[in-house]
Amino acid sequence: MTADRARVTTFVAVSPLDAFEVFTEETDLWWGKSPRYRGLQNPDAVLRFDPPGPGGRLLESFGEQVFEIGRVLVWEPGARLVFQWRASNFAPGETTEVDVRFEPTFGGTRVVLEHRGWDAIRMDHPVRHGLDGPATVATMGRWWGDLVTRYRLRAARPRPT
């Protein structure tokens, strides 16, 4: 882990295409609903890729409130997803980037998530909570670790055939 990027890896016992679909189509079901994970800080808000696909956006919405987390930069079902990520306290133009790779492996898929671009976020930014670069990235690694654990559990449930 460098001061610019956090990286987490998990294994899911489904095909890369199924792993991609759980990540992108069931986002609201595995993404944490507490204020720690939601920009609108509303547990009833819905998180989704809209529209799904290239050029889509990752949105959180509740009623008339809509928070754009970021835009989809790469959409390769079963292989790779890249989207911008911004916290609710980011100014316009401040973004980081999340790159998710779905790699086939024996018995399922290795999912590698890298959240990068932290060097572009100023050191006194509130999103850092007073932490230096390495500590910020370590915190984001733990944040994503919690989320990918939820994602792994969601992907492990029986799927309709």
Tab-separated table of C-alpha atoms in Angstrom:
chain	number	residue	atom	x	y	z
A	1	MET	CA	0.000	0.000	0.000
A	2	THR	CA	1.374	3.392	-0.982
A	3	ALA	CA	0.176	6.791	0.228
A	4	ASP	CA	-1.729	7.222	-3.036
A	5	ARG	CA	-3.733	4.014	-3.148
A	6	ALA	CA	-5.467	1.459	-1.006
A	7	ARG	CA	-5.840	-2.055	-2.299
A	8	VAL	CA	-8.028	-4.879	-1.047
A	9	THR	CA	-8.568	-8.343	-2.451
A	10	THR	CA	-11.259	-10.921	-1.847
A	11	PHE	CA	-12.390	-14.207	-3.331
A	12	VAL	CA	-15.949	-14.984	-4.354
A	13	ALA	CA	-17.074	-18.473	-5.360
A	14	VAL	CA	-18.913	-17.336	-8.501
A	15	SER	CA	-17.887	-16.695	-12.097
A	16	PRO	CA	-16.295	-13.352	-12.984
A	17	LEU	CA	-19.497	-12.300	-14.784
A	18	ASP	CA	-21.640	-13.143	-11.744
A	19	ALA	CA	-19.145	-11.345	-9.495
A	20	PHE	CA	-19.370	-8.266	-11.728
A	21	GLU	CA	-23.180	-8.399	-11.694
A	22	VAL	CA	-23.359	-8.649	-7.907
A	23	PHE	CA	-20.982	-5.694	-7.639
A	24	THR	CA	-22.860	-3.493	-10.104
A	25	GLU	CA	-26.504	-4.636	-9.946
A	26	GLU	CA	-26.791	-5.330	-6.219
A	27	THR	CA	-24.656	-2.469	-4.969
A	28	ASP	CA	-27.278	-1.166	-2.579
A	29	LEU	CA	-27.656	-4.598	-1.002
A	30	TRP	CA	-24.013	-5.065	0.001
A	31	TRP	CA	-22.784	-1.477	0.446
A	32	GLY	CA	-23.035	-0.453	4.094
A	33	LYS	CA	-26.005	1.705	5.001
A	34	SER	CA	-24.577	3.470	8.043
A	35	PRO	CA	-23.468	7.129	7.847
A	36	ARG	CA	-19.900	5.835	7.580
A	37	TYR	CA	-20.677	4.510	4.086
A	38	ARG	CA	-23.377	6.862	2.784
A	39	GLY	CA	-22.921	10.446	1.584
A	40	LEU	CA	-26.551	11.331	2.241
A	41	GLN	CA	-26.263	9.693	5.672
A	42	ASN	CA	-29.719	8.216	5.237
A	43	PRO	CA	-30.067	4.440	5.686
A	44	ASP	CA	-33.052	4.476	3.323
A	45	ALA	CA	-31.084	6.032	0.460
A	46	VAL	CA	-30.489	3.801	-2.560
A	47	LEU	CA	-27.074	3.294	-4.150
A	48	ARG	CA	-26.937	2.255	-7.798
A	49	PHE	CA	-25.116	2.517	-11.117
A	50	ASP	CA	-27.422	4.600	-13.299
A	51	PRO	CA	-27.571	3.875	-16.087
A	52	PRO	CA	-25.500	0.741	-15.794
A	53	GLY	CA	-22.694	0.753	-18.329
A	54	PRO	CA	-20.087	3.049	-19.829
A	55	GLY	CA	-20.821	6.693	-19.093
A	56	GLY	CA	-23.140	5.765	-16.235
A	57	ARG	CA	-22.878	7.196	-12.765
A	58	LEU	CA	-22.736	5.781	-9.260
A	59	LEU	CA	-25.559	7.573	-7.484
A	60	GLU	CA	-27.003	7.631	-4.025
A	61	SER	CA	-30.558	8.920	-3.852
A	62	PHE	CA	-33.407	9.413	-1.463
A	63	GLY	CA	-36.533	11.147	-2.716
A	64	GLU	CA	-35.415	14.352	-4.411
A	65	GLN	CA	-31.915	14.172	-2.917
A	66	VAL	CA	-29.266	12.786	-5.269
A	67	PHE	CA	-25.555	12.522	-4.557
A	68	GLU	CA	-23.266	11.592	-7.430
A	69	ILE	CA	-20.371	9.561	-6.105
A	70	GLY	CA	-18.768	9.402	-9.508
A	71	ARG	CA	-18.909	8.504	-13.170
A	72	VAL	CA	-18.146	5.143	-14.708
A	73	LEU	CA	-14.898	5.274	-16.661
A	74	VAL	CA	-14.528	1.597	-17.652
A	75	TRP	CA	-17.332	-0.994	-17.794
A	76	GLU	CA	-16.158	-4.434	-18.920
A	77	PRO	CA	-18.638	-7.023	-17.542
A	78	GLY	CA	-16.823	-9.945	-15.984
A	79	ALA	CA	-13.430	-8.253	-16.217
A	80	ARG	CA	-13.093	-4.675	-14.975
A	81	LEU	CA	-14.948	-1.679	-13.587
A	82	VAL	CA	-13.428	1.755	-13.018
A	83	PHE	CA	-15.369	4.644	-11.540
A	84	GLN	CA	-14.671	7.989	-9.973
A	85	TRP	CA	-15.240	8.237	-6.248
A	86	ARG	CA	-15.834	11.376	-4.256
A	87	ALA	CA	-16.842	11.856	-0.660
A	88	SER	CA	-19.784	14.092	0.160
A	89	ASN	CA	-17.374	16.776	1.398
A	90	PHE	CA	-15.339	16.891	-1.819
A	91	ALA	CA	-15.376	20.161	-3.769
A	92	PRO	CA	-16.278	20.109	-7.465
A	93	GLY	CA	-13.342	18.672	-9.360
A	94	GLU	CA	-11.977	16.692	-6.416
A	95	THR	CA	-12.174	13.000	-7.244
A	96	THR	CA	-10.361	9.774	-6.666
A	97	GLU	CA	-10.696	6.607	-8.714
A	98	VAL	CA	-11.746	3.038	-7.912
A	99	ASP	CA	-10.502	0.240	-10.171
A	100	VAL	CA	-12.091	-3.189	-9.641
A	101	ARG	CA	-10.722	-6.224	-11.474
A	102	PHE	CA	-12.529	-9.558	-11.629
A	103	GLU	CA	-9.921	-12.255	-12.222
A	104	PRO	CA	-10.923	-15.865	-12.880
A	105	THR	CA	-9.326	-18.295	-10.501
A	106	PHE	CA	-9.920	-21.879	-9.489
A	107	GLY	CA	-13.417	-22.174	-8.061
A	108	GLY	CA	-14.430	-18.566	-8.568
A	109	THR	CA	-13.142	-15.048	-8.931
A	110	ARG	CA	-10.445	-13.013	-7.261
A	111	VAL	CA	-11.739	-9.449	-6.915
A	112	VAL	CA	-9.006	-6.836	-6.633
A	113	LEU	CA	-10.147	-3.335	-5.709
A	114	GLU	CA	-7.736	-0.421	-5.841
A	115	HIS	CA	-8.775	3.038	-4.687
A	116	ARG	CA	-6.233	5.535	-5.983
A	117	GLY	CA	-5.700	9.238	-6.417
A	118	TRP	CA	-5.247	10.225	-2.778
A	119	ASP	CA	-2.095	12.225	-3.567
A	120	ALA	CA	-4.352	14.719	-5.385
A	121	ILE	CA	-6.406	15.370	-2.247
A	122	ARG	CA	-4.845	18.090	-0.112
A	123	MET	CA	-3.402	17.051	3.236
A	124	ASP	CA	-5.717	19.319	5.263
A	125	HIS	CA	-8.866	18.051	3.533
A	126	PRO	CA	-11.614	17.057	6.002
A	127	VAL	CA	-11.909	13.632	4.383
A	128	ARG	CA	-8.490	12.812	5.874
A	129	HIS	CA	-9.685	13.448	9.447
A	130	GLY	CA	-6.299	14.957	10.298
A	131	LEU	CA	-4.400	11.864	9.190
A	132	ASP	CA	-1.263	11.930	7.062
A	133	GLY	CA	-1.135	10.244	3.641
A	134	PRO	CA	-0.278	6.681	4.716
A	135	ALA	CA	-2.767	6.757	7.603
A	136	THR	CA	-5.523	8.066	5.294
A	137	VAL	CA	-4.873	5.292	2.805
A	138	ALA	CA	-4.773	2.684	5.597
A	139	THR	CA	-8.142	3.958	6.839
A	140	MET	CA	-9.577	3.734	3.322
A	141	GLY	CA	-8.182	0.206	3.032
A	142	ARG	CA	-10.060	-0.811	6.180
A	143	TRP	CA	-13.204	0.969	4.892
A	144	TRP	CA	-13.062	-0.953	1.630
A	145	GLY	CA	-12.163	-4.132	3.512
A	146	ASP	CA	-15.444	-3.862	5.405
A	147	LEU	CA	-17.346	-3.258	2.173
A	148	VAL	CA	-15.775	-6.111	0.208
A	149	THR	CA	-16.529	-8.451	3.106
A	150	ARG	CA	-20.192	-7.466	2.762
A	151	TYR	CA	-19.890	-7.879	-1.008
A	152	ARG	CA	-18.338	-11.364	-0.605
A	153	LEU	CA	-21.166	-12.451	1.694
A	154	ARG	CA	-23.732	-11.129	-0.783
A	155	ALA	CA	-22.063	-12.960	-3.667
A	156	ALA	CA	-22.032	-16.206	-1.651
A	157	ARG	CA	-25.801	-16.459	-1.399
A	158	PRO	CA	-27.555	-18.877	-3.758
A	159	ARG	CA	-28.324	-17.269	-7.102
A	160	PRO	CA	-31.314	-18.048	-9.311
A	161	THR	CA	-30.397	-20.213	-12.275
